[in-house]
């Protein structure tokens, strides 16, 4: 627009948009030795385990993990709680990740081939079993059955992330709310369903605290994470239900 002298003025309107990295990278997807936002993923997962021990303590003899994505959180839970860590499951490394299998049947077959219980660690023990997340709920039940068949006295499930309640529209294999077990059952109901003595999740506030506790950047516009699958708040908005981008 021209000013009073007839010269043209150009006005720039700059919108500052906060970044929104996928928080599930820390929970599950990233390799434990990855450096993400300047911090090691393994350290963040350990911090999630520490926070989980504060939020959801339980008496037990040992802390174990669903390998391998639950390992770091289990060590964090063990250190915070003072309960010894022990390996309770043996993993077949030649079987792929069950979460990303395309069908429920393939996911269940994957679990059956993937794990074996370590009887010497498990027999007559009260176990806190740490898993990184529970998505559809079809893998944790067979694992608990394995541990009980190996002689576990109690199995308490502790999940190092909040309940997944909403679909991901950014390409992750969580297309509908109906397939997410947390939409069908609360923690107590899910514990009964999978055969656990108890089950508890890390809170969303606890996850964010763990993720951001050691971030180098304190600039609020540079510190942001997408929690849409946990909170229902989508950084880019929810796609139009009639559009071709509605997964």
Coordinates of C-alpha atoms in Angstrom, one line a residue:
X1 CA 0.0 0.0 0.0
X2 CA 1.3 3.6 -0.8
X3 CA 2.3 5.8 2.1
X4 CA 1.6 9.6 2.3
X5 CA 4.6 10.3 0.0
X6 CA 3.3 7.8 -2.6
X7 CA 6.0 5.2 -1.9
X8 CA 4.9 1.6 -1.8
X9 CA 5.1 -0.1 1.6
X10 CA 5.2 -3.8 2.0
X11 CA 3.8 -5.3 5.2
X12 CA 4.9 -8.8 6.2
X13 CA 2.7 -10.8 8.6
X14 CA 4.8 -13.6 10.1
X15 CA 3.0 -16.4 12.0
X16 CA 5.1 -18.2 14.5
X17 CA 4.1 -21.8 14.6
X18 CA 5.4 -24.1 17.3
X19 CA 7.0 -27.4 16.2
X20 CA 5.2 -30.6 17.0
X21 CA 7.5 -33.6 16.8
X22 CA 5.7 -37.0 17.3
X23 CA 6.0 -37.9 21.0
X24 CA 5.6 -41.6 20.1
X25 CA 9.1 -41.5 18.6
X26 CA 10.3 -41.4 22.3
X27 CA 7.9 -44.0 23.4
X28 CA 8.3 -46.7 20.7
X29 CA 9.5 -45.8 17.2
X30 CA 13.0 -44.4 17.6
X31 CA 16.1 -46.6 18.3
X32 CA 17.2 -46.3 21.9
X33 CA 20.6 -44.9 20.8
X34 CA 19.0 -42.2 18.7
X35 CA 19.7 -38.5 19.4
X36 CA 16.4 -36.7 19.1
X37 CA 16.0 -33.0 19.9
X38 CA 19.5 -33.1 21.3
X39 CA 18.8 -35.9 23.9
X40 CA 19.3 -39.6 23.8
X41 CA 16.0 -41.6 23.4
X42 CA 17.2 -44.2 25.9
X43 CA 17.6 -41.5 28.6
X44 CA 14.1 -40.2 28.0
X45 CA 12.6 -43.7 28.3
X46 CA 14.5 -44.3 31.5
X47 CA 13.0 -41.0 32.8
X48 CA 9.5 -42.3 31.8
X49 CA 10.1 -45.3 33.9
X50 CA 11.2 -43.2 36.9
X51 CA 8.1 -41.1 36.6
X52 CA 5.9 -44.2 36.2
X53 CA 7.4 -45.6 39.5
X54 CA 6.4 -42.4 41.2
X55 CA 2.9 -42.4 39.8
X56 CA 2.1 -46.1 40.0
X57 CA 4.1 -47.9 42.7
X58 CA 3.3 -51.5 43.6
X59 CA 5.0 -54.1 45.9
X60 CA 6.9 -56.8 43.9
X61 CA 10.0 -58.9 43.9
X62 CA 11.4 -57.9 40.5
X63 CA 11.0 -55.4 37.7
X64 CA 11.0 -56.9 34.2
X65 CA 10.3 -55.6 30.7
X66 CA 8.7 -56.5 27.4
X67 CA 11.9 -56.4 25.3
X68 CA 13.2 -54.4 23.7
X69 CA 11.3 -51.2 23.7
X70 CA 10.3 -51.6 27.3
X71 CA 13.9 -52.1 28.6
X72 CA 15.0 -48.5 29.3
X73 CA 11.7 -47.7 31.1
X74 CA 12.0 -50.8 33.2
X75 CA 15.5 -49.8 34.3
X76 CA 14.2 -46.4 35.2
X77 CA 11.3 -47.9 37.2
X78 CA 13.7 -50.3 39.0
X79 CA 16.1 -47.5 40.0
X80 CA 13.3 -45.2 41.2
X81 CA 11.5 -47.9 43.1
X82 CA 14.5 -49.8 44.5
X83 CA 13.2 -53.1 43.2
X84 CA 15.7 -55.2 41.4
X85 CA 15.6 -55.5 37.6
X86 CA 15.6 -59.0 36.0
X87 CA 15.2 -60.3 32.5
X88 CA 11.9 -62.3 32.4
X89 CA 11.4 -62.7 28.7
X90 CA 13.6 -64.1 25.9
X91 CA 13.1 -62.4 22.6
X92 CA 13.4 -64.1 19.1
X93 CA 15.2 -61.3 17.2
X94 CA 14.2 -62.7 13.9
X95 CA 10.5 -61.8 14.3
X96 CA 9.5 -58.3 13.4
X97 CA 7.6 -55.7 15.5
X98 CA 4.1 -56.9 16.2
X99 CA 2.6 -53.4 16.4
X100 CA 3.2 -52.8 12.7
X101 CA 1.8 -56.1 11.4
X102 CA -1.2 -55.4 9.1
X103 CA -3.8 -57.7 10.7
X104 CA -4.8 -58.8 14.2
X105 CA -4.1 -62.5 13.3
X106 CA -0.6 -61.7 12.1
X107 CA 0.1 -59.7 15.3
X108 CA -1.0 -62.6 17.5
X109 CA 1.1 -65.1 15.5
X110 CA 4.0 -62.7 15.8
X111 CA 3.7 -62.6 19.6
X112 CA 3.5 -66.4 19.9
X113 CA 6.8 -66.8 17.9
X114 CA 8.5 -63.8 19.5
X115 CA 8.8 -64.4 23.3
X116 CA 9.7 -67.1 25.7
X117 CA 9.7 -66.9 29.5
X118 CA 12.9 -67.2 31.6
X119 CA 11.7 -69.7 34.2
X120 CA 14.6 -69.2 36.5
X121 CA 13.8 -65.5 36.9
X122 CA 10.1 -65.8 37.0
X123 CA 9.1 -68.8 39.2
X124 CA 7.4 -67.8 42.5
X125 CA 8.1 -64.1 41.8
X126 CA 5.8 -61.1 42.0
X127 CA 6.7 -59.3 38.8
X128 CA 6.2 -55.7 37.6
X129 CA 6.3 -56.0 33.8
X130 CA 7.0 -52.7 32.0
X131 CA 5.8 -52.2 28.4
X132 CA 6.3 -49.1 26.4
X133 CA 2.6 -48.8 25.2
X134 CA -0.6 -50.8 24.8
X135 CA -2.3 -50.1 21.5
X136 CA -4.7 -52.8 20.5
X137 CA -4.2 -55.0 23.6
X138 CA -3.7 -58.2 21.7
X139 CA 0.0 -58.8 22.6
X140 CA 0.1 -58.3 26.4
X141 CA -2.3 -61.1 27.3
X142 CA -0.3 -63.9 25.7
X143 CA 2.8 -62.5 27.4
X144 CA 1.2 -62.6 30.8
X145 CA 0.0 -66.2 30.1
X146 CA 3.7 -67.1 29.3
X147 CA 4.8 -65.7 32.6
X148 CA 2.1 -67.4 34.6
X149 CA 2.8 -70.7 32.9
X150 CA 6.5 -70.3 34.0
X151 CA 5.4 -69.9 37.6
X152 CA 5.0 -66.2 38.2
X153 CA 3.1 -65.5 41.4
X154 CA 1.8 -62.1 40.4
X155 CA 2.1 -60.0 37.2
X156 CA 1.6 -56.2 37.5
X157 CA 1.6 -54.3 34.2
X158 CA 3.0 -50.8 34.1
X159 CA 2.8 -48.9 30.8
X160 CA 5.4 -46.2 30.2
X161 CA 3.0 -44.0 28.2
X162 CA -0.6 -42.8 28.5
X163 CA -3.6 -44.7 27.0
X164 CA -3.9 -44.4 23.2
X165 CA -7.3 -43.0 22.6
X166 CA -7.3 -41.3 19.2
X167 CA -6.3 -42.2 15.6
X168 CA -3.2 -40.9 13.9
X169 CA -3.8 -38.9 10.7
X170 CA -0.1 -38.5 10.0
X171 CA 0.8 -41.9 8.7
X172 CA 1.1 -44.2 11.8
X173 CA -0.8 -47.4 11.7
X174 CA -3.6 -46.3 14.1
X175 CA -6.4 -45.5 11.7
X176 CA -9.6 -45.8 13.9
X177 CA -10.6 -45.2 17.5
X178 CA -12.5 -48.5 17.5
X179 CA -9.4 -50.6 17.4
X180 CA -7.7 -48.9 20.4
X181 CA -8.3 -51.0 23.5
X182 CA -8.2 -48.0 25.8
X183 CA -11.5 -46.7 24.2
X184 CA -13.2 -50.0 25.3
X185 CA -11.8 -50.6 28.7
X186 CA -10.3 -48.6 31.6
X187 CA -7.1 -49.8 33.3
X188 CA -8.9 -52.1 35.8
X189 CA -11.1 -53.6 33.1
X190 CA -8.1 -54.2 30.9
X191 CA -6.1 -55.8 33.7
X192 CA -9.0 -58.3 34.1
X193 CA -9.2 -58.8 30.4
X194 CA -5.5 -59.6 29.9
X195 CA -5.1 -61.6 33.1
X196 CA -2.9 -59.1 35.1
X197 CA -3.1 -58.5 38.8
X198 CA -3.0 -54.8 38.2
X199 CA -2.4 -52.3 35.3
X200 CA -1.5 -48.6 35.3
X201 CA -0.4 -46.1 32.7
X202 CA 2.0 -43.2 32.8
X203 CA 0.0 -39.9 32.8
X204 CA 0.2 -37.5 29.8
X205 CA 1.7 -34.9 32.1
X206 CA 4.2 -37.4 33.3
X207 CA 5.2 -38.3 29.8
X208 CA 5.6 -34.7 28.8
X209 CA 7.7 -34.0 31.9
X210 CA 10.0 -36.9 31.1
X211 CA 10.4 -35.9 27.5
X212 CA 11.1 -32.2 28.2
X213 CA 13.1 -32.6 31.4
X214 CA 16.5 -32.4 29.7
X215 CA 15.8 -30.5 26.5
X216 CA 18.5 -28.0 25.7
X217 CA 16.2 -25.5 24.0
X218 CA 14.0 -23.5 26.4
X219 CA 12.4 -21.5 23.6
X220 CA 8.7 -22.3 23.9
X221 CA 8.3 -22.1 20.1
X222 CA 11.0 -24.7 19.6
X223 CA 9.8 -27.1 22.2
X224 CA 6.6 -28.8 21.0
X225 CA 5.3 -32.3 20.6
X226 CA 2.3 -33.9 18.9
X227 CA 0.3 -35.8 21.5
X228 CA -2.8 -36.2 19.2
X229 CA -3.1 -40.0 19.7
X230 CA -3.1 -39.4 23.5
X231 CA -4.9 -36.1 23.9
X232 CA -7.0 -35.7 20.7
X233 CA -5.4 -32.3 20.0
X234 CA -4.1 -32.4 16.4
X235 CA -1.4 -29.8 15.6
X236 CA -2.7 -29.4 12.0
X237 CA -6.4 -29.9 12.8
X238 CA -8.4 -33.0 12.0
X239 CA -8.8 -33.9 8.3
X240 CA -12.2 -33.3 6.7
X241 CA -14.1 -36.6 7.0
X242 CA -15.1 -36.4 3.3
X243 CA -11.6 -35.7 2.0
X244 CA -9.2 -38.1 0.3
X245 CA -6.8 -37.6 3.3
X246 CA -9.2 -39.2 5.8
X247 CA -7.3 -42.3 6.7

